[in-house]
PDB file of C-alpha atoms in Angstrom:
ATOM      1  CA  UNK A  12      72.418 157.072  80.753  1.00  0.00           C
ATOM      2  CA  UNK A  13      75.906 158.084  81.850  1.00  0.00           C
ATOM      3  CA  UNK A  14      77.181 158.653  78.283  1.00  0.00           C
ATOM      4  CA  UNK A  15      74.206 160.751  77.204  1.00  0.00           C
ATOM      5  CA  UNK A  16      74.108 164.526  77.334  1.00  0.00           C
ATOM      6  CA  UNK A  17      71.842 166.182  79.877  1.00  0.00           C
ATOM      7  CA  UNK A  18      69.354 167.232  77.204  1.00  0.00           C
ATOM      8  CA  UNK A  19      69.139 163.702  75.798  1.00  0.00           C
ATOM      9  CA  UNK A  20      68.628 162.302  79.288  1.00  0.00           C
ATOM     10  CA  UNK A  21      65.951 164.930  79.889  1.00  0.00           C
ATOM     11  CA  UNK A  22      64.204 163.933  76.651  1.00  0.00           C
ATOM     12  CA  UNK A  23      64.227 160.233  77.542  1.00  0.00           C
ATOM     13  CA  UNK A  24      62.886 160.926  81.028  1.00  0.00           C
ATOM     14  CA  UNK A  25      60.197 163.274  79.664  1.00  0.00           C
ATOM     15  CA  UNK A  26      59.094 160.621  77.163  1.00  0.00           C
ATOM     16  CA  UNK A  27      59.021 158.024  79.936  1.00  0.00           C
ATOM     17  CA  UNK A  28      56.849 160.291  82.121  1.00  0.00           C
ATOM     18  CA  UNK A  29      54.560 160.990  79.149  1.00  0.00           C
ATOM     19  CA  UNK A  30      54.196 157.263  78.534  1.00  0.00           C
ATOM     20  CA  UNK A  31      53.274 156.558  82.161  1.00  0.00           C
ATOM     21  CA  UNK A  32      50.759 159.394  82.289  1.00  0.00           C
ATOM     22  CA  UNK A  33      49.213 158.040  79.102  1.00  0.00           C
ATOM     23  CA  UNK A  34      48.369 154.741  80.807  1.00  0.00           C
ATOM     24  CA  UNK A  35      46.748 155.929  84.026  1.00  0.00           C
ATOM     25  CA  UNK A  36      43.257 156.614  82.623  1.00  0.00           C
ATOM     26  CA  UNK A  37      43.034 152.890  81.874  1.00  0.00           C
ATOM     27  CA  UNK A  38      44.267 152.021  85.375  1.00  0.00           C
ATOM     28  CA  UNK A  39      41.641 154.328  86.903  1.00  0.00           C
ATOM     29  CA  UNK A  40      38.823 152.475  85.151  1.00  0.00           C
ATOM     30  CA  UNK A  41      40.169 149.068  86.218  1.00  0.00           C
ATOM     31  CA  UNK A  42      40.343 150.230  89.837  1.00  0.00           C
ATOM     32  CA  UNK A  43      36.853 151.732  89.749  1.00  0.00           C
ATOM     33  CA  UNK A  44      35.392 148.435  88.579  1.00  0.00           C
ATOM     34  CA  UNK A  45      35.981 147.017  92.075  1.00  0.00           C
ATOM     35  CA  UNK A  46      36.115 150.063  94.358  1.00  0.00           C
ATOM     36  CA  UNK A  47      34.084 153.229  94.789  1.00  0.00           C
ATOM     37  CA  UNK A  48      35.857 156.463  93.782  1.00  0.00           C
ATOM     38  CA  UNK A  49      36.375 157.290  97.466  1.00  0.00           C
ATOM     39  CA  UNK A  50      37.811 153.865  98.344  1.00  0.00           C
ATOM     40  CA  UNK A  51      40.054 153.788  95.283  1.00  0.00           C
ATOM     41  CA  UNK A  52      41.422 157.263  95.983  1.00  0.00           C
ATOM     42  CA  UNK A  53      42.073 156.432  99.624  1.00  0.00           C
ATOM     43  CA  UNK A  54      44.207 153.415  98.741  1.00  0.00           C
ATOM     44  CA  UNK A  55      46.043 155.371  96.023  1.00  0.00           C
ATOM     45  CA  UNK A  56      46.849 158.204  98.453  1.00  0.00           C
ATOM     46  CA  UNK A  57      48.048 155.778 101.151  1.00  0.00           C
ATOM     47  CA  UNK A  58      50.351 153.960  98.718  1.00  0.00           C
ATOM     48  CA  UNK A  59      51.628 157.179  97.118  1.00  0.00           C
ATOM     49  CA  UNK A  60      52.341 158.695 100.555  1.00  0.00           C
ATOM     50  CA  UNK A  61      54.445 155.657 101.514  1.00  0.00           C
ATOM     51  CA  UNK A  62      56.380 155.870  98.235  1.00  0.00           C
ATOM     52  CA  UNK A  63      56.938 159.625  98.586  1.00  0.00           C
ATOM     53  CA  UNK A  64      58.071 159.177 102.197  1.00  0.00           C
ATOM     54  CA  UNK A  65      60.667 156.629 101.060  1.00  0.00           C
ATOM     55  CA  UNK A  66      61.816 159.023  98.320  1.00  0.00           C
ATOM     56  CA  UNK A  67      62.087 162.062 100.589  1.00  0.00           C
ATOM     57  CA  UNK A  68      63.967 160.089 103.258  1.00  0.00           C
ATOM     58  CA  UNK A  69      66.353 158.368 100.823  1.00  0.00           C
ATOM     59  CA  UNK A  70      67.195 161.595  98.962  1.00  0.00           C
ATOM     60  CA  UNK A  71      67.632 163.688 102.102  1.00  0.00           C
ATOM     61  CA  UNK A  72      65.091 166.249 100.894  1.00  0.00           C
ATOM     62  CA  UNK A  73      63.443 166.211 104.329  1.00  0.00           C
ATOM     63  CA  UNK A  74      66.481 168.110 105.653  1.00  0.00           C
ATOM     64  CA  UNK A  75      65.707 171.199 103.549  1.00  0.00           C
ATOM     65  CA  UNK A  76      64.353 173.945 105.781  1.00  0.00           C
ATOM     66  CA  UNK A  77      60.862 175.192 105.013  1.00  0.00           C
ATOM     67  CA  UNK A  78      59.471 178.465 106.323  1.00  0.00           C
ATOM     68  CA  UNK A  79      56.149 178.261 108.147  1.00  0.00           C
ATOM     69  CA  UNK A  80      54.180 180.108 105.470  1.00  0.00           C
ATOM     70  CA  UNK A  81      55.311 177.729 102.703  1.00  0.00           C
ATOM     71  CA  UNK A  82      54.681 174.710 104.917  1.00  0.00           C
ATOM     72  CA  UNK A  83      51.124 175.832 105.653  1.00  0.00           C
ATOM     73  CA  UNK A  84      50.517 176.572 101.970  1.00  0.00           C
ATOM     74  CA  UNK A  85      51.732 173.101 101.039  1.00  0.00           C
ATOM     75  CA  UNK A  86      49.509 171.488 103.653  1.00  0.00           C
ATOM     76  CA  UNK A  87      46.554 173.568 102.440  1.00  0.00           C
ATOM     77  CA  UNK A  88      47.413 172.566  98.890  1.00  0.00           C
ATOM     78  CA  UNK A  89      46.878 168.936  99.845  1.00  0.00           C
ATOM     79  CA  UNK A  90      43.216 169.676 100.469  1.00  0.00           C
ATOM     80  CA  UNK A  91      42.947 170.726  96.825  1.00  0.00           C
ATOM     81  CA  UNK A  92      45.256 168.041  95.458  1.00  0.00           C
ATOM     82  CA  UNK A  93      45.174 165.103  95.842  1.00  0.00           C
ATOM     83  CA  UNK A  94      42.093 165.140  98.125  1.00  0.00           C
ATOM     84  CA  UNK A  95      39.462 167.265  96.331  1.00  0.00           C
ATOM     85  CA  UNK A  96      40.877 167.080  92.794  1.00  0.00           C
ATOM     86  CA  UNK A  97      41.080 163.317  92.508  1.00  0.00           C
ATOM     87  CA  UNK A  98      37.857 162.786  94.432  1.00  0.00           C
ATOM     88  CA  UNK A  99      36.016 164.816  91.789  1.00  0.00           C
ATOM     89  CA  UNK A 100      38.036 163.309  88.927  1.00  0.00           C
ATOM     90  CA  UNK A 101      37.457 159.696  90.017  1.00  0.00           C
ATOM     91  CA  UNK A 102      33.726 160.367  90.314  1.00  0.00           C
ATOM     92  CA  UNK A 103      33.896 161.685  86.735  1.00  0.00           C
ATOM     93  CA  UNK A 104      35.711 158.533  85.580  1.00  0.00           C
ATOM     94  CA  UNK A 105      33.102 156.456  87.397  1.00  0.00           C
ATOM     95  CA  UNK A 106      30.324 158.073  85.366  1.00  0.00           C
ATOM     96  CA  UNK A 107      31.998 158.523  81.987  1.00  0.00           C
ATOM     97  CA  UNK A 108      33.939 156.485  79.442  1.00  0.00           C
ATOM     98  CA  UNK A 109      37.671 156.920  80.050  1.00  0.00           C
ATOM     99  CA  UNK A 110      38.223 158.719  76.725  1.00  0.00           C
ATOM    100  CA  UNK A 111      35.705 161.423  77.645  1.00  0.00           C
ATOM    101  CA  UNK A 112      36.869 161.932  81.239  1.00  0.00           C
ATOM    102  CA  UNK A 113      40.567 162.217  80.394  1.00  0.00           C
ATOM    103  CA  UNK A 114      39.962 164.505  77.401  1.00  0.00           C
ATOM    104  CA  UNK A 115      37.731 166.967  79.284  1.00  0.00           C
ATOM    105  CA  UNK A 116      40.095 166.979  82.264  1.00  0.00           C
ATOM    106  CA  UNK A 117      42.828 168.237  79.933  1.00  0.00           C
ATOM    107  CA  UNK A 118      41.297 171.730  79.978  1.00  0.00           C
ATOM    108  CA  UNK A 119      43.102 172.647  83.224  1.00  0.00           C
ATOM    109  CA  UNK A 120      45.881 174.711  81.494  1.00  0.00           C
ATOM    110  CA  UNK A 121      43.184 177.056  80.182  1.00  0.00           C
ATOM    111  CA  UNK A 122      41.641 177.507  83.615  1.00  0.00           C
ATOM    112  CA  UNK A 123      45.133 178.165  84.962  1.00  0.00           C
ATOM    113  CA  UNK A 124      45.542 181.041  82.510  1.00  0.00           C
ATOM    114  CA  UNK A 125      42.269 182.567  83.725  1.00  0.00           C
ATOM    115  CA  UNK A 126      43.160 182.101  87.396  1.00  0.00           C
ATOM    116  CA  UNK A 127      46.673 183.490  86.845  1.00  0.00           C
ATOM    117  CA  UNK A 128      45.133 186.597  85.327  1.00  0.00           C
ATOM    118  CA  UNK A 129      42.736 187.013  88.263  1.00  0.00           C
ATOM    119  CA  UNK A 130      44.879 186.020  91.248  1.00  0.00           C
ATOM    120  CA  UNK A 131      48.458 186.634  90.027  1.00  0.00           C
ATOM    121  CA  UNK A 132      47.561 189.684  87.912  1.00  0.00           C
ATOM    122  CA  UNK A 133      49.212 188.307  84.803  1.00  0.00           C
ATOM    123  CA  UNK A 134      48.339 190.096  81.569  1.00  0.00           C
ATOM    124  CA  UNK A 135      45.514 188.598  79.509  1.00  0.00           C
ATOM    125  CA  UNK A 136      46.056 189.267  75.778  1.00  0.00           C
ATOM    126  CA  UNK A 137      43.432 188.982  73.000  1.00  0.00           C
ATOM    127  CA  UNK A 138      45.418 186.159  71.336  1.00  0.00           C
ATOM    128  CA  UNK A 139      45.093 184.167  74.568  1.00  0.00           C
ATOM    129  CA  UNK A 140      41.327 184.562  74.390  1.00  0.00           C
ATOM    130  CA  UNK A 141      41.228 183.051  70.899  1.00  0.00           C
ATOM    131  CA  UNK A 142      43.294 180.074  72.031  1.00  0.00           C
ATOM    132  CA  UNK A 143      40.899 179.481  74.900  1.00  0.00           C
ATOM    133  CA  UNK A 144      37.924 179.763  72.561  1.00  0.00           C
ATOM    134  CA  UNK A 145      39.423 177.046  70.331  1.00  0.00           C
ATOM    135  CA  UNK A 146      39.950 174.735  73.315  1.00  0.00           C
ATOM    136  CA  UNK A 147      36.503 175.230  74.768  1.00  0.00           C
ATOM    137  CA  UNK A 148      35.164 174.525  71.295  1.00  0.00           C
ATOM    138  CA  UNK A 149      36.891 171.164  71.664  1.00  0.00           C
ATOM    139  CA  UNK A 150      35.086 170.614  74.964  1.00  0.00           C
ATOM    140  CA  UNK A 151      31.771 171.224  73.183  1.00  0.00           C
ATOM    141  CA  UNK A 152      32.673 168.828  70.342  1.00  0.00           C
ATOM    142  CA  UNK A 153      33.602 166.045  72.794  1.00  0.00           C
ATOM    143  CA  UNK A 154      30.553 166.598  75.003  1.00  0.00           C
ATOM    144  CA  UNK A 155      28.059 166.879  72.148  1.00  0.00           C
ATOM    145  CA  UNK A 156      29.560 163.980  70.212  1.00  0.00           C
ATOM    146  CA  UNK A 157      29.637 161.641  73.203  1.00  0.00           C
ATOM    147  CA  UNK A 158      26.087 162.437  74.304  1.00  0.00           C
ATOM    148  CA  UNK A 159      24.847 161.570  70.811  1.00  0.00           C
ATOM    149  CA  UNK A 160      26.778 158.308  70.622  1.00  0.00           C
ATOM    150  CA  UNK A 161      26.240 154.753  71.854  1.00  0.00           C
ATOM    151  CA  UNK A 162      28.519 155.394  74.855  1.00  0.00           C
ATOM    152  CA  UNK A 163      26.978 155.848  78.297  1.00  0.00           C
ATOM    153  CA  UNK A 164      27.511 159.548  79.042  1.00  0.00           C
ATOM    154  CA  UNK A 165      25.706 161.903  81.407  1.00  0.00           C
ATOM    155  CA  UNK A 166      25.863 165.631  82.019  1.00  0.00           C
ATOM    156  CA  UNK A 167      26.896 165.197  85.668  1.00  0.00           C
ATOM    157  CA  UNK A 168      30.004 163.287  84.646  1.00  0.00           C
ATOM    158  CA  UNK A 169      30.887 165.933  82.055  1.00  0.00           C
ATOM    159  CA  UNK A 170      30.536 168.722  84.622  1.00  0.00           C
ATOM    160  CA  UNK A 171      32.690 166.780  87.105  1.00  0.00           C
ATOM    161  CA  UNK A 172      35.438 166.189  84.519  1.00  0.00           C
ATOM    162  CA  UNK A 173      35.543 169.851  83.491  1.00  0.00           C
ATOM    163  CA  UNK A 174      35.086 171.009  87.085  1.00  0.00           C
ATOM    164  CA  UNK A 175      38.132 169.028  88.212  1.00  0.00           C
ATOM    165  CA  UNK A 176      40.257 171.388  86.111  1.00  0.00           C
ATOM    166  CA  UNK A 177      39.116 174.282  88.335  1.00  0.00           C
ATOM    167  CA  UNK A 178      40.498 172.487  91.397  1.00  0.00           C
ATOM    168  CA  UNK A 179      43.764 171.576  89.669  1.00  0.00           C
ATOM    169  CA  UNK A 180      44.336 175.154  88.512  1.00  0.00           C
ATOM    170  CA  UNK A 181      43.587 176.421  92.030  1.00  0.00           C
ATOM    171  CA  UNK A 182      46.172 173.991  93.379  1.00  0.00           C
ATOM    172  CA  UNK A 183      48.861 175.360  91.069  1.00  0.00           C
ATOM    173  CA  UNK A 184      48.037 178.932  92.081  1.00  0.00           C
ATOM    174  CA  UNK A 185      48.636 177.913  95.714  1.00  0.00           C
ATOM    175  CA  UNK A 186      51.895 176.240  94.592  1.00  0.00           C
ATOM    176  CA  UNK A 187      53.059 179.506  93.064  1.00  0.00           C
ATOM    177  CA  UNK A 188      52.849 181.160  96.472  1.00  0.00           C
ATOM    178  CA  UNK A 189      54.996 178.530  98.193  1.00  0.00           C
ATOM    179  CA  UNK A 190      58.806 178.348  98.196  1.00  0.00           C
ATOM    180  CA  UNK A 191      58.936 174.706  99.233  1.00  0.00           C
ATOM    181  CA  UNK A 192      61.148 172.255  97.306  1.00  0.00           C
ATOM    182  CA  UNK A 193      58.867 170.387  94.830  1.00  0.00           C
ATOM    183  CA  UNK A 194      59.387 166.942  96.376  1.00  0.00           C
ATOM    184  CA  UNK A 195      58.896 168.324  99.868  1.00  0.00           C
ATOM    185  CA  UNK A 196      55.805 170.124  98.689  1.00  0.00           C
ATOM    186  CA  UNK A 197      54.105 167.099  97.198  1.00  0.00           C
ATOM    187  CA  UNK A 198      54.968 165.072 100.325  1.00  0.00           C
ATOM    188  CA  UNK A 199      53.305 167.724 102.488  1.00  0.00           C
ATOM    189  CA  UNK A 200      50.334 167.731 100.084  1.00  0.00           C
ATOM    190  CA  UNK A 201      49.890 163.995 100.524  1.00  0.00           C
ATOM    191  CA  UNK A 202      50.452 164.174 104.273  1.00  0.00           C
ATOM    192  CA  UNK A 203      47.515 166.535 104.749  1.00  0.00           C
ATOM    193  CA  UNK A 204      45.458 164.569 102.206  1.00  0.00           C
ATOM    194  CA  UNK A 205      45.956 161.247 103.983  1.00  0.00           C
ATOM    195  CA  UNK A 206      44.863 162.786 107.296  1.00  0.00           C
ATOM    196  CA  UNK A 207      41.611 163.839 105.605  1.00  0.00           C
ATOM    197  CA  UNK A 208      41.103 160.908 103.259  1.00  0.00           C
ATOM    198  CA  UNK A 209      41.315 157.966 105.649  1.00  0.00           C
ATOM    199  CA  UNK A 210      38.663 159.136 108.162  1.00  0.00           C
ATOM    200  CA  UNK A 211      36.469 160.460 105.336  1.00  0.00           C
ATOM    201  CA  UNK A 212      36.546 157.057 103.630  1.00  0.00           C
ATOM    202  CA  UNK A 213      35.933 155.126 106.854  1.00  0.00           C
ATOM    203  CA  UNK A 214      32.926 157.320 107.667  1.00  0.00           C
ATOM    204  CA  UNK A 215      31.405 157.091 104.185  1.00  0.00           C
ATOM    205  CA  UNK A 216      32.141 154.023 102.048  1.00  0.00           C
ATOM    206  CA  UNK A 217      34.367 152.045 104.410  1.00  0.00           C
ATOM    207  CA  UNK A 218      37.836 150.848 103.455  1.00  0.00           C
ATOM    208  CA  UNK A 219      37.844 147.182 102.437  1.00  0.00           C
ATOM    209  CA  UNK A 220      41.053 145.516 101.266  1.00  0.00           C
ATOM    210  CA  UNK A 221      40.678 145.455  97.466  1.00  0.00           C
ATOM    211  CA  UNK A 222      40.844 142.310  95.370  1.00  0.00           C
ATOM    212  CA  UNK A 223      43.805 141.678  93.061  1.00  0.00           C
ATOM    213  CA  UNK A 224      42.631 143.902  90.188  1.00  0.00           C
ATOM    214  CA  UNK A 225      41.775 146.784  92.504  1.00  0.00           C
ATOM    215  CA  UNK A 226      45.051 146.432  94.396  1.00  0.00           C
ATOM    216  CA  UNK A 227      47.161 146.413  91.225  1.00  0.00           C
ATOM    217  CA  UNK A 228      45.244 149.400  89.832  1.00  0.00           C
ATOM    218  CA  UNK A 229      45.766 151.374  93.059  1.00  0.00           C
ATOM    219  CA  UNK A 230      49.488 150.558  93.173  1.00  0.00           C
ATOM    220  CA  UNK A 231      49.877 151.462  89.501  1.00  0.00           C
ATOM    221  CA  UNK A 232      48.004 154.762  89.882  1.00  0.00           C
ATOM    222  CA  UNK A 233      50.017 155.659  92.996  1.00  0.00           C
ATOM    223  CA  UNK A 234      53.313 154.966  91.244  1.00  0.00           C
ATOM    224  CA  UNK A 235      52.703 156.228  87.738  1.00  0.00           C
ATOM    225  CA  UNK A 236      50.169 159.017  88.216  1.00  0.00           C
ATOM    226  CA  UNK A 237      51.250 160.576  91.491  1.00  0.00           C
ATOM    227  CA  UNK A 238      54.606 159.560  92.964  1.00  0.00           C
ATOM    228  CA  UNK A 239      57.312 158.055  90.746  1.00  0.00           C
ATOM    229  CA  UNK A 240      56.326 159.794  87.511  1.00  0.00           C
ATOM    230  CA  UNK A 241      56.313 163.155  89.255  1.00  0.00           C
ATOM    231  CA  UNK A 242      59.926 162.597  90.364  1.00  0.00           C
ATOM    232  CA  UNK A 243      60.897 161.480  86.835  1.00  0.00           C
ATOM    233  CA  UNK A 244      59.357 164.639  85.363  1.00  0.00           C
ATOM    234  CA  UNK A 245      61.128 166.844  87.915  1.00  0.00           C
ATOM    235  CA  UNK A 246      64.433 165.194  87.028  1.00  0.00           C
ATOM    236  CA  UNK A 247      63.780 165.816  83.335  1.00  0.00           C
ATOM    237  CA  UNK A 248      63.094 169.502  84.026  1.00  0.00           C
ATOM    238  CA  UNK A 249      66.274 169.687  86.101  1.00  0.00           C
ATOM    239  CA  UNK A 250      68.456 168.179  83.344  1.00  0.00           C
ATOM    240  CA  UNK A 251      66.966 170.101  80.410  1.00  0.00           C
ATOM    241  CA  UNK A 252      68.756 173.289  79.384  1.00  0.00           C
ATOM    242  CA  UNK A 253      65.303 174.779  78.769  1.00  0.00           C
ATOM    243  CA  UNK A 254      61.867 173.557  79.818  1.00  0.00           C
ATOM    244  CA  UNK A 255      60.654 174.331  76.290  1.00  0.00           C
ATOM    245  CA  UNK A 256      62.810 171.451  75.047  1.00  0.00           C
ATOM    246  CA  UNK A 257      60.696 168.861  76.864  1.00  0.00           C
ATOM    247  CA  UNK A 258      57.393 170.471  77.872  1.00  0.00           C
ATOM    248  CA  UNK A 259      55.799 169.854  74.467  1.00  0.00           C
ATOM    249  CA  UNK A 260      56.077 166.068  74.895  1.00  0.00           C
ATOM    250  CA  UNK A 261      53.220 166.168  77.385  1.00  0.00           C
ATOM    251  CA  UNK A 262      50.836 166.972  74.526  1.00  0.00           C
ATOM    252  CA  UNK A 263      51.287 163.440  73.182  1.00  0.00           C
ATOM    253  CA  UNK A 264      49.883 162.001  76.414  1.00  0.00           C
ATOM    254  CA  UNK A 265      46.099 162.350  75.831  1.00  0.00           C
ATOM    255  CA  UNK A 266      46.365 160.939  72.298  1.00  0.00           C
ATOM    256  CA  UNK A 267      48.525 157.991  73.347  1.00  0.00           C
ATOM    257  CA  UNK A 268      46.077 157.440  76.193  1.00  0.00           C
ATOM    258  CA  UNK A 269      43.322 156.786  73.633  1.00  0.00           C
ATOM    259  CA  UNK A 270      45.382 153.878  72.264  1.00  0.00           C
ATOM    260  CA  UNK A 271      45.557 152.216  75.701  1.00  0.00           C
ATOM    261  CA  UNK A 272      41.880 152.932  76.383  1.00  0.00           C
ATOM    262  CA  UNK A 273      40.889 151.245  73.145  1.00  0.00           C
ATOM    263  CA  UNK A 274      43.283 148.309  73.570  1.00  0.00           C
ATOM    264  CA  UNK A 275      42.604 147.434  77.214  1.00  0.00           C
ATOM    265  CA  UNK A 276      39.150 148.853  77.951  1.00  0.00           C
ATOM    266  CA  UNK A 277      37.814 148.130  74.452  1.00  0.00           C
ATOM    267  CA  UNK A 278      36.142 151.519  74.190  1.00  0.00           C
ATOM    268  CA  UNK A 279      35.390 152.500  70.582  1.00  0.00           C
ATOM    269  CA  UNK A 280      37.196 155.820  70.156  1.00  0.00           C
ATOM    270  CA  UNK A 281      34.816 158.439  68.776  1.00  0.00           C
ATOM    271  CA  UNK A 282      35.866 160.791  65.993  1.00  0.00           C
ATOM    272  CA  UNK A 283      34.390 163.598  68.101  1.00  0.00           C
ATOM    273  CA  UNK A 284      36.812 162.670  70.920  1.00  0.00           C
ATOM    274  CA  UNK A 285      39.822 162.853  68.608  1.00  0.00           C
ATOM    275  CA  UNK A 286      38.612 166.049  66.922  1.00  0.00           C
ATOM    276  CA  UNK A 287      37.729 167.721  70.207  1.00  0.00           C
ATOM    277  CA  UNK A 288      41.059 166.734  71.755  1.00  0.00           C
ATOM    278  CA  UNK A 289      42.899 168.201  68.751  1.00  0.00           C
ATOM    279  CA  UNK A 290      41.038 171.476  69.306  1.00  0.00           C
ATOM    280  CA  UNK A 291      41.777 171.470  73.066  1.00  0.00           C
ATOM    281  CA  UNK A 292      45.511 170.857  72.567  1.00  0.00           C
ATOM    282  CA  UNK A 293      45.702 173.344  69.681  1.00  0.00           C
ATOM    283  CA  UNK A 294      44.098 175.998  71.868  1.00  0.00           C
ATOM    284  CA  UNK A 295      46.500 175.264  74.734  1.00  0.00           C
ATOM    285  CA  UNK A 296      49.543 175.536  72.449  1.00  0.00           C
ATOM    286  CA  UNK A 297      48.128 178.746  70.937  1.00  0.00           C
ATOM    287  CA  UNK A 298      47.604 180.161  74.435  1.00  0.00           C
ATOM    288  CA  UNK A 299      51.140 179.272  75.534  1.00  0.00           C
ATOM    289  CA  UNK A 300      52.549 180.807  72.348  1.00  0.00           C
ATOM    290  CA  UNK A 301      50.571 184.009  72.928  1.00  0.00           C
ATOM    291  CA  UNK A 302      51.821 184.206  76.538  1.00  0.00           C
ATOM    292  CA  UNK A 303      55.423 183.550  75.534  1.00  0.00           C
ATOM    293  CA  UNK A 304      55.637 186.129  72.778  1.00  0.00           C
ATOM    294  CA  UNK A 305      53.484 188.904  74.186  1.00  0.00           C
ATOM    295  CA  UNK A 306      55.145 192.295  74.317  1.00  0.00           C
ATOM    296  CA  UNK A 307      56.464 193.271  77.753  1.00  0.00           C
ATOM    297  CA  UNK A 308      54.757 196.203  79.377  1.00  0.00           C
ATOM    298  CA  UNK A 309      56.619 199.514  79.303  1.00  0.00           C
ATOM    299  CA  UNK A 310      58.310 200.385  82.569  1.00  0.00           C
ATOM    300  CA  UNK A 311      60.387 203.383  83.624  1.00  0.00           C
ATOM    301  CA  UNK A 312      63.897 202.543  84.739  1.00  0.00           C
TER     302      UNK A 312
END
């Protein structure tokens, strides 16, 4: 990509990250066919931690000094993500069709807006409320449509999928308070998570060596959900002249994911899933637009 401009490189990397994130819902279901959610997550965290350790050592990011407060925040963040967040999310995937779990999980940007208003004291405008109402309408459409379809859906799975967004939003609030370099931060997150996850798994479900399908699914999820794709996305953000130039590509991910779910898992994609997902994404875009163009508060200078 040496002859491409920074913005073109950023676009290509953002599209690559979007593609990878679009495939992981399918990988999750393949892994959960052979492993419990706890076992699958444990292997994914172990593999991702090894990959992130290689990345942080090879790039020299481990040399960057981190103040104690940020280090403790990053370690605490690991309890939220990947430990608690993916534990809840994988249990949701274990109980729901992939299309339902990944669509409902996409509500986390809305929860983040609410949490930012509460904990970071960011202004909450009426237009933001309408965007959130549209998105949560999408949650209702997906939930109602799936529960009245031939797919195997239960209320517990729905609550887990939506509830995972609360944990993810909480994680990003903690991130806001830390000044750690992003790669350092995610390495610290996974370091604290692996310390918790391995003994938790051994004491509950045990940690058998997975068969070929489970192993490949865990490696794929570790690479393309957690470790490598995160670095690709960071690089795209670094190269882009403005994050607005690439951030909108992420909205293609849940729709492209439905293509892989249908092709590899053979799930019939419900019209209510597509319609509800359109409402969720529309509400998120509306909310971001309202936040971006809200009038600044008057201040005396």
